XYZ file of C-alpha atoms in Angstrom:
404
model
C 77.305 223.515 34.671
C 80.088 224.250 37.152
C 83.261 226.124 36.229
C 86.037 226.297 38.831
C 89.431 227.950 38.787
C 92.174 225.780 40.275
C 94.759 227.517 42.445
C 98.103 226.049 43.505
C 100.096 227.149 46.557
C 103.790 226.415 46.094
C 106.241 225.260 48.763
C 107.717 228.760 49.118
C 104.253 230.235 49.735
C 103.448 231.803 46.361
C 99.953 231.064 45.058
C 99.338 230.768 41.327
C 96.262 230.286 39.169
C 97.116 227.110 37.311
C 93.995 226.115 35.375
C 90.268 225.638 35.206
C 87.840 222.752 35.223
C 84.381 222.663 33.662
C 81.774 220.073 34.629
C 78.383 219.506 33.028
C 75.101 218.970 34.767
C 74.427 215.270 35.360
C 72.949 213.221 32.522
C 69.912 210.997 33.108
C 72.316 208.196 34.070
C 73.927 210.472 36.673
C 77.198 210.710 34.758
C 78.939 214.086 34.657
C 81.185 215.157 31.784
C 84.187 217.215 32.797
C 87.421 218.670 31.491
C 90.496 220.512 32.736
C 93.065 222.742 31.068
C 96.153 224.575 32.269
C 96.252 228.338 31.744
C 98.916 229.693 29.385
C 100.370 231.928 32.081
C 100.869 228.892 34.293
C 102.469 226.897 31.470
C 104.934 229.773 31.020
C 105.743 229.975 34.739
C 109.255 228.605 35.439
C 107.924 226.983 38.644
C 105.026 225.237 36.895
C 104.724 221.472 37.161
C 102.160 218.865 36.142
C 99.518 218.350 38.823
C 99.363 214.718 37.723
C 102.519 213.825 35.747
C 100.922 210.655 34.404
C 97.465 211.827 33.315
C 97.735 215.638 33.194
C 101.122 216.418 31.613
C 102.126 220.059 31.355
C 100.622 220.720 27.929
C 98.346 223.302 26.318
C 95.342 221.115 25.635
C 91.993 220.110 27.092
C 92.058 216.982 29.251
C 88.713 215.186 29.376
C 87.827 213.539 32.684
C 86.891 209.971 31.820
C 85.267 209.403 35.202
C 81.560 209.352 36.167
C 81.982 212.186 38.681
C 83.345 214.572 36.058
C 86.642 215.453 37.765
C 90.131 214.066 37.369
C 91.367 211.791 40.124
C 94.029 214.239 41.326
C 91.256 216.689 42.236
C 89.318 213.898 43.933
C 92.429 213.513 46.135
C 91.597 216.929 47.615
C 88.256 215.697 48.921
C 87.796 213.914 52.235
C 86.311 210.429 52.389
C 83.049 209.442 54.060
C 83.505 211.151 57.454
C 84.703 214.485 56.092
C 82.221 214.478 53.210
C 79.378 213.968 55.615
C 80.417 217.073 57.567
C 81.213 219.047 54.403
C 77.700 218.391 53.093
C 76.170 219.389 56.431
C 78.341 222.507 56.686
C 77.203 223.786 53.281
C 73.653 222.468 53.529
C 73.974 220.700 50.185
C 70.820 218.952 48.938
C 71.112 215.467 47.461
C 71.275 216.830 43.922
C 74.394 218.848 44.766
C 76.472 216.259 46.609
C 78.544 215.481 43.524
C 82.359 215.820 43.327
C 82.355 219.199 41.488
C 79.926 220.663 44.052
C 82.013 219.262 46.889
C 85.167 220.862 45.467
C 83.351 224.178 45.203
C 82.268 223.827 48.826
C 85.731 222.726 49.977
C 87.299 225.832 48.385
C 90.698 226.381 50.066
C 90.238 224.092 53.036
C 91.408 220.735 51.724
C 94.673 218.998 52.475
C 97.398 219.579 49.925
C 98.183 222.592 47.763
C 95.062 222.941 45.583
C 92.157 225.330 46.062
C 88.979 225.731 44.046
C 86.903 228.833 43.364
C 84.724 230.214 40.623
C 86.212 233.707 41.025
C 89.540 235.300 40.246
C 91.127 234.919 43.665
C 92.206 232.071 45.921
C 89.645 231.462 48.705
C 90.888 232.111 52.218
C 91.565 229.234 54.603
C 89.096 228.665 57.422
C 90.315 229.312 60.956
C 90.478 225.923 62.690
C 89.874 225.251 66.399
C 92.559 225.008 69.050
C 93.489 221.773 70.816
C 91.746 223.308 73.835
C 88.502 222.197 72.157
C 89.603 218.557 71.683
C 87.328 217.068 74.334
C 84.297 218.905 72.937
C 85.162 217.867 69.377
C 85.434 214.207 70.390
C 82.089 214.358 72.178
C 80.414 215.937 69.147
C 81.980 213.403 66.776
C 80.690 210.495 68.857
C 77.215 212.038 68.930
C 77.242 212.529 65.152
C 78.320 208.917 64.681
C 75.413 207.823 66.856
C 73.006 209.640 64.548
C 72.128 212.325 67.082
C 71.076 215.662 65.665
C 73.110 218.645 66.882
C 71.933 222.127 65.983
C 74.026 224.301 63.685
C 75.438 226.605 66.358
C 76.612 223.801 68.628
C 78.082 221.660 65.839
C 79.834 224.497 63.992
C 83.305 223.848 65.542
C 83.190 220.230 64.337
C 81.939 221.254 60.888
C 84.848 223.677 60.603
C 87.481 221.262 61.897
C 86.235 217.948 60.565
C 85.156 218.591 56.984
C 88.653 218.684 55.454
C 90.729 215.630 56.477
C 90.587 212.441 54.413
C 89.736 208.952 55.618
C 86.627 207.234 56.847
C 87.227 207.516 60.606
C 86.291 210.584 62.705
C 88.993 213.228 62.724
C 89.472 216.997 62.700
C 92.035 219.698 62.011
C 93.291 221.561 65.075
C 96.132 223.899 65.934
C 98.390 224.066 68.978
C 99.517 227.159 70.854
C 102.641 227.378 68.694
C 100.311 227.660 65.665
C 101.234 224.253 64.238
C 98.429 222.347 62.533
C 97.563 218.743 63.304
C 95.102 216.084 62.197
C 93.399 214.858 65.361
C 92.213 211.243 64.986
C 89.284 210.316 67.218
C 87.862 207.089 68.626
C 84.800 205.643 66.914
C 81.689 204.046 68.369
C 82.373 201.100 66.060
C 85.734 200.316 67.651
C 86.024 196.928 69.305
C 89.641 197.709 70.176
C 91.350 200.979 71.257
C 92.234 201.872 67.667
C 93.598 205.325 68.524
C 96.083 203.909 71.045
C 96.991 201.035 68.734
C 97.722 203.423 65.872
C 99.816 205.598 68.189
C 101.885 202.565 69.216
C 102.269 201.438 65.604
C 103.479 204.871 64.480
C 106.040 204.980 67.302
C 107.198 201.480 66.384
C 107.544 202.500 62.726
C 109.707 205.477 63.701
C 111.925 203.125 65.739
C 112.282 200.991 62.585
C 113.712 204.034 60.727
C 110.501 204.622 58.774
C 109.719 208.263 58.060
C 106.536 209.131 59.937
C 105.146 212.557 60.816
C 105.401 213.827 64.374
C 102.649 212.334 66.557
C 101.249 213.036 70.008
C 98.852 210.913 72.021
C 96.451 213.018 74.078
C 94.600 211.315 76.943
C 91.087 212.625 77.584
C 90.007 210.477 80.495
C 88.643 207.221 79.090
C 89.191 208.379 75.509
C 92.394 209.220 73.637
C 93.167 211.298 70.557
C 96.104 210.747 68.219
C 97.475 213.995 66.826
C 99.438 213.718 63.579
C 101.268 216.810 62.415
C 100.269 217.949 58.926
C 102.997 217.169 56.432
C 101.465 219.068 53.516
C 102.464 222.418 55.056
C 105.951 223.826 54.432
C 108.024 225.878 56.860
C 107.909 229.045 54.707
C 104.113 228.972 54.944
C 103.451 227.241 51.641
C 102.027 223.862 50.708
C 103.179 220.582 49.229
C 100.988 219.310 46.418
C 99.641 215.832 47.232
C 98.779 213.034 44.826
C 97.772 209.510 45.801
C 99.187 206.327 44.329
C 95.623 205.459 43.362
C 95.583 208.512 41.111
C 99.054 207.919 39.696
C 98.230 204.304 38.872
C 94.911 205.291 37.300
C 92.623 202.820 39.048
C 89.153 203.583 40.340
C 88.874 200.413 42.422
C 92.320 199.320 43.574
C 91.396 196.450 45.850
C 93.283 193.231 45.087
C 94.223 194.453 41.624
C 97.707 195.889 41.979
C 100.755 195.268 44.133
C 103.759 196.922 45.681
C 105.756 196.441 42.473
C 103.335 198.791 40.691
C 104.073 201.492 43.260
C 107.811 200.962 42.940
C 107.463 201.480 39.165
C 105.747 204.838 39.792
C 108.375 205.956 42.294
C 111.198 205.078 39.904
C 109.473 207.012 37.133
C 108.519 210.283 38.824
C 110.447 210.659 42.097
C 113.160 213.321 42.178
C 115.029 211.116 44.676
C 114.427 207.454 43.756
C 117.651 206.446 45.497
C 115.956 207.503 48.760
C 112.311 206.742 48.033
C 112.689 203.187 46.705
C 114.527 201.915 49.831
C 112.095 203.873 52.029
C 109.059 202.291 50.363
C 110.711 198.879 50.611
C 111.257 199.326 54.363
C 107.619 200.397 54.761
C 106.469 197.346 52.810
C 108.481 195.033 55.083
C 107.012 196.757 58.136
C 103.469 196.377 56.773
C 104.061 192.677 56.196
C 105.472 192.057 59.681
C 102.912 194.123 61.575
C 100.082 192.834 59.409
C 98.902 196.208 58.119
C 96.254 194.850 55.755
C 94.787 198.327 55.139
C 97.641 199.013 52.703
C 95.491 200.368 49.885
C 96.658 202.888 47.316
C 95.071 205.937 48.968
C 97.293 205.295 51.973
C 100.388 206.017 49.874
C 101.023 209.568 48.712
C 103.631 211.550 46.852
C 104.297 215.221 47.556
C 105.685 217.911 45.265
C 108.145 220.523 46.462
C 110.740 222.753 44.854
C 112.870 219.760 43.784
C 110.001 217.673 42.397
C 107.931 214.701 43.542
C 108.933 212.585 46.542
C 107.292 210.102 48.891
C 105.288 211.547 51.756
C 105.818 210.520 55.360
C 104.079 207.267 56.260
C 100.588 207.411 57.769
C 97.561 205.236 58.634
C 99.529 202.361 60.137
C 97.643 199.646 62.022
C 98.070 195.921 62.595
C 95.340 193.558 61.396
C 92.738 194.598 63.974
C 89.862 193.137 61.934
C 91.479 189.767 61.212
C 91.383 190.287 57.444
C 94.637 188.364 56.891
C 94.773 189.656 53.308
C 96.832 192.608 52.173
C 95.139 194.902 49.686
C 98.437 195.198 47.800
C 100.027 191.901 46.868
C 103.599 190.690 46.581
C 104.178 188.101 43.899
C 100.391 187.797 43.484
C 99.892 186.368 46.978
C 97.752 188.050 49.624
C 99.155 186.551 52.830
C 102.593 187.163 54.285
C 104.977 186.237 51.432
C 107.850 184.949 53.544
C 111.342 186.283 53.955
C 112.714 184.795 50.739
C 110.217 186.723 48.623
C 110.863 189.939 50.538
C 114.631 189.712 50.202
C 114.471 188.724 46.524
C 112.179 191.647 45.789
C 114.618 193.978 47.540
C 117.476 192.699 45.406
C 115.403 193.102 42.236
C 114.694 196.709 43.222
C 118.358 197.459 43.828
C 117.941 197.962 47.589
C 121.261 197.710 49.363
C 121.453 194.615 51.619
C 117.694 193.896 51.766
C 118.243 190.991 54.157
C 119.674 193.427 56.683
C 116.700 195.766 56.199
C 114.299 192.908 56.901
C 116.248 191.916 60.004
C 116.350 195.504 61.308
C 112.595 195.907 60.926
C 111.947 192.468 62.387
C 114.044 193.294 65.447
C 111.957 196.383 66.162
C 108.601 194.686 65.513
C 109.642 191.854 67.860
C 109.306 194.408 70.663
C 105.744 195.342 69.701
C 104.375 194.658 73.178
C 106.402 197.510 74.646
C 105.230 200.031 72.050
C 101.567 199.152 72.513
C 101.791 199.018 76.303
C 103.395 202.471 76.400
C 100.502 203.738 74.252
C 98.031 202.504 76.861
C 96.824 199.287 75.180
C 95.657 196.802 77.811
C 97.149 193.310 78.109
C 93.805 191.817 77.099
C 93.687 193.857 73.884
C 97.360 193.188 73.275
C 96.692 189.464 73.251
C 94.114 190.022 70.523
C 96.761 191.744 68.402
C 99.540 189.321 69.130
C 98.406 186.236 67.174
C 98.920 187.655 63.688
C 102.071 189.598 64.544
C 103.643 186.547 66.186
C 102.772 184.470 63.132
C 104.479 186.953 60.832
C 107.552 187.137 63.027
C 107.762 183.343 63.063
C 107.671 183.157 59.267
C 110.409 185.793 59.104
C 113.068 184.068 61.231
C 115.963 183.294 58.890
C 117.781 185.024 56.069
């Protein structure tokens, strides 16, 4: 059995003990039973809020985790995906029998993204010191070697294990800090890339910012033939605190979100829990239009997050933006139960239904920016040959979206 205290760091920097989770040993089937409860002192705290307002309301009761891994989905949001888990397991030397979500949370301790920390004791675990950007080239080299299946001894790989075992996502990445002590997620190239994904993502993020979409600060770092995209962490507050993070996958309560839900489901969540729906609904609508025009078919529910600050829940900055580099042609999230580009009429009608002011103008503004996609990708260092590979789907979407 594993028992973990759950700590929460608030936006202003104060850290509070908010609850505890208990997870059983696995049954013969591999299933783990788990539960969570808030502590009474936390429930009485005037700054307390529900970690998951849909599934873990602020109540004095035991919440059973009806999931095979034994932990509630909001805690699963703290864990990295395949790349980070691989390094987390290596860092802690976890055997196969201890690579379960509760063990991973115990190993993660205070080093995950977001505001939650996990420890069996009565204190919040300290954050690990992350490498400087001076080590970027070495980190990229190590990541490529790990991807290739090469064994690197513990001493040599320790910087990557420290930096790369926290961020989410499946692609290689690491946490680094700059000389001004700001923290960034450094996104690396992969050996599986058939296109310069890092440069393409950098161009897409810059294009999104030009379309008035809220994205975090980014920097593209050239390392000879390779490049690294640095994305500033948006879960850290200026006073030195944290913003609690919860994914739309968690809020919508789905274990496998692919081709099941749509953008309307996310809009329903935003309207229900956002402290600023008048800002967040139009912002999500603009992002949806951008995703349709660029062809961002990786628009799954873990790529949409809400943060919690002093005023309540609000949409996070936009991240993980790419055109359809794998020629999927199907969006994970549907509009009107169709997977391909829905056409301008459906986009504008949906905007009106949502109460977005002048949705036709929003579509035209985003379309105008995306029409200049070649400039954004060229400035990010994407070659003309690779640009032609990207252009077919984007041009098709722009053609569909020509009249209002």
